Tab-separated table of C-alpha atoms and ligand atoms in Angstrom:
chain	number	residue	atom	x	y	z
A	9	MET	CA	89.990	109.460	79.538
A	10	ASN	CA	93.482	109.401	78.115
A	11	TYR	CA	95.504	110.724	81.041
A	12	GLN	CA	98.059	107.976	81.746
A	13	SER	CA	97.632	107.633	85.518
A	14	ILE	CA	99.570	104.944	87.377
A	15	PHE	CA	96.501	104.391	89.588
A	16	ARG	CA	93.652	102.007	88.836
A	17	THR	CA	90.638	102.993	86.789
A	18	GLY	CA	87.660	104.022	88.903
A	19	LEU	CA	89.728	104.537	92.055
A	20	PHE	CA	87.787	107.700	92.955
A	21	ALA	CA	84.444	106.790	91.365
A	22	GLY	CA	81.563	108.348	93.299
A	23	GLN	CA	83.839	110.862	95.027
A	24	THR	CA	83.715	114.644	94.846
A	25	ILE	CA	87.121	116.248	95.181
A	26	ILE	CA	87.788	119.993	95.282
A	27	VAL	CA	91.009	121.235	93.691
A	28	THR	CA	91.877	124.885	94.286
A	29	GLY	CA	94.036	126.573	91.711
A	30	GLY	CA	92.687	123.934	89.343
A	31	GLY	CA	92.960	126.171	86.289
A	32	SER	CA	96.655	125.681	85.609
A	33	GLY	CA	99.904	123.923	86.477
A	34	ILE	CA	99.975	121.300	89.202
A	35	GLY	CA	96.316	121.990	90.036
A	36	ARG	CA	95.249	121.277	86.459
A	37	ALA	CA	97.335	118.083	86.297
A	38	THR	CA	95.895	116.871	89.621
A	39	ALA	CA	92.340	117.692	88.534
A	40	VAL	CA	92.731	115.889	85.219
A	41	GLU	CA	94.283	112.825	86.874
A	42	LEU	CA	91.529	112.649	89.528
A	43	ALA	CA	88.838	113.010	86.868
A	44	SER	CA	90.534	110.271	84.825
A	45	LEU	CA	90.162	108.030	87.889
A	46	GLY	CA	86.423	108.669	88.153
A	47	ALA	CA	86.183	111.595	90.590
A	48	HIS	CA	83.842	114.507	90.078
A	49	VAL	CA	86.365	117.311	90.329
A	50	VAL	CA	85.367	120.768	91.516
A	51	LEU	CA	87.753	123.238	89.914
A	52	VAL	CA	88.188	126.310	92.104
A	53	GLY	CA	90.072	129.492	91.312
A	54	ARG	CA	89.722	133.197	90.737
A	55	THR	CA	89.709	133.189	86.934
A	56	ALA	CA	86.642	131.594	85.377
A	57	GLU	CA	88.197	131.277	81.894
A	58	LYS	CA	91.087	129.149	83.138
A	59	LEU	CA	88.728	126.868	85.053
A	60	THR	CA	86.427	126.519	82.051
A	61	ALA	CA	89.370	125.558	79.820
A	62	VAL	CA	90.327	122.723	82.210
A	63	GLN	CA	86.686	121.690	82.516
A	64	GLN	CA	86.511	121.392	78.723
A	65	GLU	CA	89.675	119.322	78.739
A	66	ILE	CA	88.147	116.978	81.337
A	67	THR	CA	84.844	116.757	79.460
A	68	LYS	CA	86.700	115.874	76.248
A	69	MET	CA	88.404	113.051	78.095
A	70	GLY	CA	85.030	111.784	79.337
A	71	GLY	CA	85.394	112.987	82.913
A	72	GLN	CA	83.176	114.977	85.248
A	73	SER	CA	83.816	118.382	86.732
A	74	SER	CA	82.282	121.656	87.782
A	75	THR	CA	83.791	125.104	88.256
A	76	PHE	CA	83.534	127.690	91.027
A	77	THR	CA	85.188	131.079	91.132
A	78	CYS	CA	86.225	131.792	94.689
A	79	ASN	CA	88.923	133.840	96.384
A	80	ILE	CA	90.177	131.570	99.154
A	81	ARG	CA	91.208	134.618	101.198
A	82	GLU	CA	87.554	135.623	101.598
A	83	GLU	CA	85.865	133.742	104.426
A	84	GLU	CA	82.307	134.202	103.121
A	85	GLN	CA	83.287	133.045	99.655
A	86	VAL	CA	84.882	129.898	101.059
A	87	GLN	CA	81.813	129.177	103.195
A	88	ALA	CA	79.546	129.708	100.184
A	89	LEU	CA	81.736	127.462	98.036
A	90	PHE	CA	81.293	124.466	100.337
A	91	ALA	CA	77.576	125.127	100.794
A	92	GLU	CA	77.059	125.200	97.024
A	93	VAL	CA	79.212	122.167	96.288
A	94	LEU	CA	77.379	120.192	98.983
A	95	ALA	CA	74.012	121.299	97.595
A	96	GLN	CA	75.040	120.130	94.130
A	97	GLN	CA	77.101	117.037	94.904
A	98	GLY	CA	75.849	115.931	98.338
A	99	ALA	CA	79.337	115.329	99.735
A	100	VAL	CA	82.971	116.404	99.582
A	101	HIS	CA	85.335	113.449	99.949
A	102	GLY	CA	88.610	115.164	99.154
A	103	LEU	CA	90.238	118.569	99.044
A	104	VAL	CA	93.466	119.614	97.353
A	105	ASN	CA	94.607	123.025	98.602
A	106	ASN	CA	96.818	123.809	95.645
A	107	ALA	CA	95.973	127.502	95.167
A	108	GLY	CA	98.692	129.900	96.145
A	109	GLY	CA	100.785	132.766	94.978
A	110	GLN	CA	104.062	134.516	95.667
A	111	PHE	CA	106.593	136.802	94.044
A	112	LEU	CA	110.377	136.863	94.024
A	113	SER	CA	111.940	139.638	96.081
A	114	PRO	CA	114.767	140.146	98.552
A	115	ALA	CA	113.184	140.343	102.001
A	116	GLU	CA	114.199	143.953	102.639
A	117	PHE	CA	112.026	145.190	99.765
A	118	ILE	CA	108.838	143.363	100.738
A	119	SER	CA	106.169	145.693	102.130
A	120	LYS	CA	103.844	144.742	104.948
A	121	LYS	CA	101.020	144.667	102.404
A	122	GLY	CA	102.961	142.352	100.078
A	123	PHE	CA	103.962	140.059	102.926
A	124	HIS	CA	100.414	139.878	104.226
A	125	ALA	CA	98.969	139.224	100.777
A	126	VAL	CA	101.112	136.096	100.382
A	127	VAL	CA	100.450	134.883	103.928
A	128	GLU	CA	96.721	135.503	103.500
A	129	THR	CA	96.533	133.398	100.359
A	130	ASN	CA	98.994	130.631	101.150
A	131	LEU	CA	98.381	130.195	104.876
A	132	THR	CA	95.093	131.831	105.879
A	133	GLY	CA	93.314	130.814	102.658
A	134	THR	CA	94.471	127.223	103.095
A	135	PHE	CA	93.284	127.285	106.714
A	136	LEU	CA	89.849	128.611	105.721
A	137	MET	CA	89.478	125.869	103.109
A	138	CYS	CA	90.490	123.182	105.625
A	139	ARG	CA	88.163	124.528	108.313
A	140	GLU	CA	85.138	124.741	106.049
A	141	ALA	CA	85.869	121.319	104.548
A	142	TYR	CA	85.808	119.946	108.084
A	143	ASN	CA	82.849	121.918	109.449
A	144	GLN	CA	80.576	121.531	106.450
A	145	ALA	CA	81.584	118.215	104.906
A	146	MET	CA	84.093	116.001	106.701
A	147	ARG	CA	83.367	116.191	110.443
A	148	ASP	CA	80.657	113.525	110.195
A	149	ASN	CA	81.868	111.674	107.098
A	150	GLY	CA	85.658	111.709	107.103
A	151	GLY	CA	87.724	112.711	104.126
A	152	ALA	CA	91.195	113.428	102.854
A	153	ILE	CA	92.956	116.766	102.476
A	154	VAL	CA	96.259	117.497	100.747
A	155	ASN	CA	97.957	120.856	101.281
A	156	MET	CA	100.563	122.488	99.089
A	157	LEU	CA	103.965	123.412	100.474
A	158	MET	CA	107.183	124.388	98.760
A	159	GLU	CA	110.580	122.789	99.206
A	160	ASN	CA	111.739	125.195	101.943
A	161	TRP	CA	113.834	122.777	103.989
A	162	ARG	CA	116.676	125.301	104.318
A	163	GLY	CA	114.544	128.421	104.087
A	164	PHE	CA	113.922	129.996	100.693
A	165	PRO	CA	116.019	133.082	99.976
A	166	GLY	CA	114.043	135.387	97.677
A	167	MET	CA	110.648	134.253	98.908
A	168	VAL	CA	110.616	134.813	102.656
A	169	HIS	CA	106.859	135.419	102.692
A	170	SER	CA	105.876	132.229	100.930
A	171	ALA	CA	108.450	130.057	102.705
A	172	ALA	CA	107.194	131.308	106.078
A	173	ALA	CA	103.566	130.795	105.063
A	174	ARG	CA	104.215	127.285	103.773
A	175	ALA	CA	106.137	126.388	106.934
A	176	GLY	CA	102.954	127.452	108.715
A	177	VAL	CA	100.891	125.186	106.487
A	178	GLU	CA	103.210	122.247	107.189
A	179	ASN	CA	102.797	122.700	110.938
A	180	MET	CA	99.049	123.296	110.604
A	181	THR	CA	98.829	120.014	108.681
A	182	LYS	CA	100.334	118.175	111.663
A	183	THR	CA	97.992	119.850	114.152
A	184	LEU	CA	94.867	119.154	112.117
A	185	ALA	CA	95.925	115.536	111.529
A	186	VAL	CA	95.639	114.997	115.269
A	187	GLU	CA	92.590	117.195	115.922
A	188	TRP	CA	90.529	115.643	113.121
A	189	ALA	CA	91.661	112.015	113.377
A	190	ARG	CA	88.533	111.293	115.453
A	191	SER	CA	86.440	112.180	112.410
A	192	GLY	CA	88.378	109.949	110.037
A	193	VAL	CA	89.922	112.942	108.310
A	194	ARG	CA	93.446	112.499	106.990
A	195	ILE	CA	95.458	115.594	106.122
A	196	ASN	CA	98.853	115.603	104.454
A	197	ALA	CA	100.995	117.840	102.295
A	198	VAL	CA	103.341	117.807	99.340
A	199	ALA	CA	106.444	119.980	98.962
A	200	PRO	CA	107.470	120.338	95.330
A	201	GLY	CA	110.947	121.467	94.422
A	202	LEU	CA	111.669	122.833	90.969
A	203	ILE	CA	108.774	121.667	88.818
A	204	GLU	CA	108.504	122.311	85.076
A	205	SER	CA	105.154	123.948	85.513
A	206	SER	CA	103.186	126.689	83.783
A	207	GLY	CA	103.598	128.647	87.065
A	208	LEU	CA	107.262	129.206	86.161
A	209	ASP	CA	106.174	131.262	83.133
A	210	ASN	CA	105.121	134.007	85.573
A	211	TYR	CA	108.724	134.717	86.505
A	212	PRO	CA	110.890	137.201	84.577
A	213	GLU	CA	113.429	136.122	81.936
A	214	VAL	CA	116.347	136.604	84.301
A	215	ALA	CA	114.717	134.131	86.677
A	216	GLN	CA	114.131	131.692	83.807
A	217	ASN	CA	117.874	131.740	83.043
A	218	PHE	CA	118.639	131.328	86.733
A	219	ILE	CA	116.391	128.274	86.838
A	220	LYS	CA	118.543	126.585	84.170
A	221	GLU	CA	121.553	127.104	86.447
A	222	ILE	CA	119.746	125.735	89.497
A	223	VAL	CA	119.002	122.478	87.689
A	224	LYS	CA	122.742	121.746	87.812
A	225	ASP	CA	122.475	121.621	91.635
A	226	ILE	CA	119.650	119.081	91.647
A	227	PRO	CA	121.034	115.555	92.201
A	228	PHE	CA	118.571	114.272	89.565
A	229	LYS	CA	119.831	116.970	87.124
A	230	ARG	CA	116.350	117.723	85.913
A	231	MET	CA	113.189	119.496	86.967
A	232	GLY	CA	110.193	117.552	88.178
A	233	THR	CA	106.964	117.348	86.201
A	234	GLU	CA	103.461	118.434	87.100
A	235	SER	CA	102.396	114.796	86.763
A	236	GLU	CA	105.032	113.640	89.266
A	237	THR	CA	103.563	116.086	91.771
A	238	ALA	CA	99.973	115.168	90.941
A	239	ALA	CA	100.762	111.456	91.433
A	240	ALA	CA	101.954	112.113	95.000
A	241	ILE	CA	98.814	114.135	95.730
A	242	VAL	CA	96.592	111.417	94.259
A	243	PHE	CA	98.372	108.769	96.341
A	244	LEU	CA	97.791	110.790	99.533
A	245	LEU	CA	94.081	111.034	98.665
A	246	SER	CA	93.858	107.302	97.918
A	247	PRO	CA	93.027	104.359	100.197
A	248	GLY	CA	96.680	103.318	99.858
A	249	ALA	CA	97.479	106.208	102.207
A	250	SER	CA	94.832	105.277	104.783
A	251	TYR	CA	97.327	105.192	107.660
A	252	ILE	CA	99.186	108.363	106.671
A	253	SER	CA	98.233	111.678	108.243
A	254	GLY	CA	100.182	114.794	109.188
A	255	GLU	CA	102.939	113.844	106.742
A	256	SER	CA	104.689	115.905	104.055
A	257	ILE	CA	106.258	114.428	100.950
A	258	ARG	CA	109.079	116.257	99.199
A	259	ILE	CA	109.035	115.941	95.407
A	260	ASP	CA	112.396	117.446	94.621
A	261	GLY	CA	114.864	114.985	93.090
A	262	ALA	CA	116.735	115.074	96.437
A	263	SER	CA	117.593	118.758	95.923
A	264	SER	CA	116.772	119.739	99.521
A	265	LEU	CA	119.447	117.334	100.746
A	266	TRP	CA	122.251	118.317	98.400
A	267	ARG	CA	125.266	120.316	99.463
A	268	LYS	CA	128.517	121.329	97.796
A	269	THR	CA	130.533	118.717	99.665
A	270	TRP	CA	129.216	116.092	97.234
A	271	GLN	CA	129.713	117.222	93.657
A	272	ILE	CA	127.580	115.408	91.130
A	273	GLU	CA	128.788	115.537	87.552
A	274	ALA	CA	126.230	116.012	84.783
A	275	HIS	CA	124.373	112.735	84.204
A	276	ASP	CA	121.163	111.484	82.702
A	277	ASN	CA	120.594	108.527	85.012
A	278	ALA	CA	117.656	109.969	86.962
A	279	PRO	CA	114.355	108.155	86.530
A	280	GLU	CA	112.663	109.197	83.294
A	281	PRO	CA	110.289	112.119	83.837
A	282	TYR	CA	106.727	110.867	84.255
A	283	ASP	CA	104.160	112.795	82.217
A	284	GLY	CA	100.605	111.512	82.409
A	285	PHE	CA	99.485	113.788	79.600
A	286	GLN	CA	101.376	111.713	77.054
A	287	GLU	CA	99.590	109.249	74.838
A	288	PRO	CA	100.332	105.571	75.662
B	328	LIG	N1	94.931	131.153	93.167
B	328	LIG	C1	95.881	132.035	93.547
B	328	LIG	N2	95.425	132.850	94.509
B	328	LIG	C2	94.133	132.458	94.758
B	328	LIG	C3	93.123	132.903	95.635
B	328	LIG	N3	93.319	133.920	96.474
B	328	LIG	N4	91.918	132.286	95.600
B	328	LIG	C4	91.727	131.247	94.760
B	328	LIG	N5	92.637	130.791	93.916
B	328	LIG	C5	93.832	131.393	93.904
């Protein structure tokens, strides 16, 4: 494997870890890093071609993976996913609930259908994945779950649906951390800020230009990388995080804390971006 992880070789050897939304962006980076560390990664998403492309990438690197198409909004599909993975792999040690979706819109133009669609994927879908992971795999064996949030510390104008859903996921993460502690299940979350991710390509050109402006308001004066997000997820899945549950980590170059009262001139002193996909 030639993903340059900061974690030790073989850290997840013998473990099966499900990554939803594993076909692109942060999900792909997390899947590749976990596979590079010895995990059998189950790539889950709605588009088989994207999952197959990441599977091929992992195979080329010498890692192990399988693919499952599943819509996390559909209860039966989620139940079937865990049943099939358990039949094939015998256990599920970890789950990364990365899959999600949203669209930019002022709140007053969002229909009930549009609002519900985002909540169903980002909140209800994440809940269904957590519940089935627990009921089918982790209740008797323990495990680690990492949920995906967004940096919504001060709300998120333009994405009221997703910000509300992710706030729900953050609170759900705290509740489940307590309810499932007795089973040895840890559950945490990550909240990425502006990440240079393939997901950004889905936004229109005007938004792309806007993003360049927003970078000026990030104290680190740069976007984060997919690998920087994946590394936080991998840490939360690792034994190094054995006493951490119900916690959320912001990966945002301190952007959620910045306000106009403290102007930061352009600088290039932020830590170098970490990209595990680079050759050593
Ligand atoms: N990625 C984005 N939306 C998804 C969904 N509903 N199910 C699985 N993966 C997804």
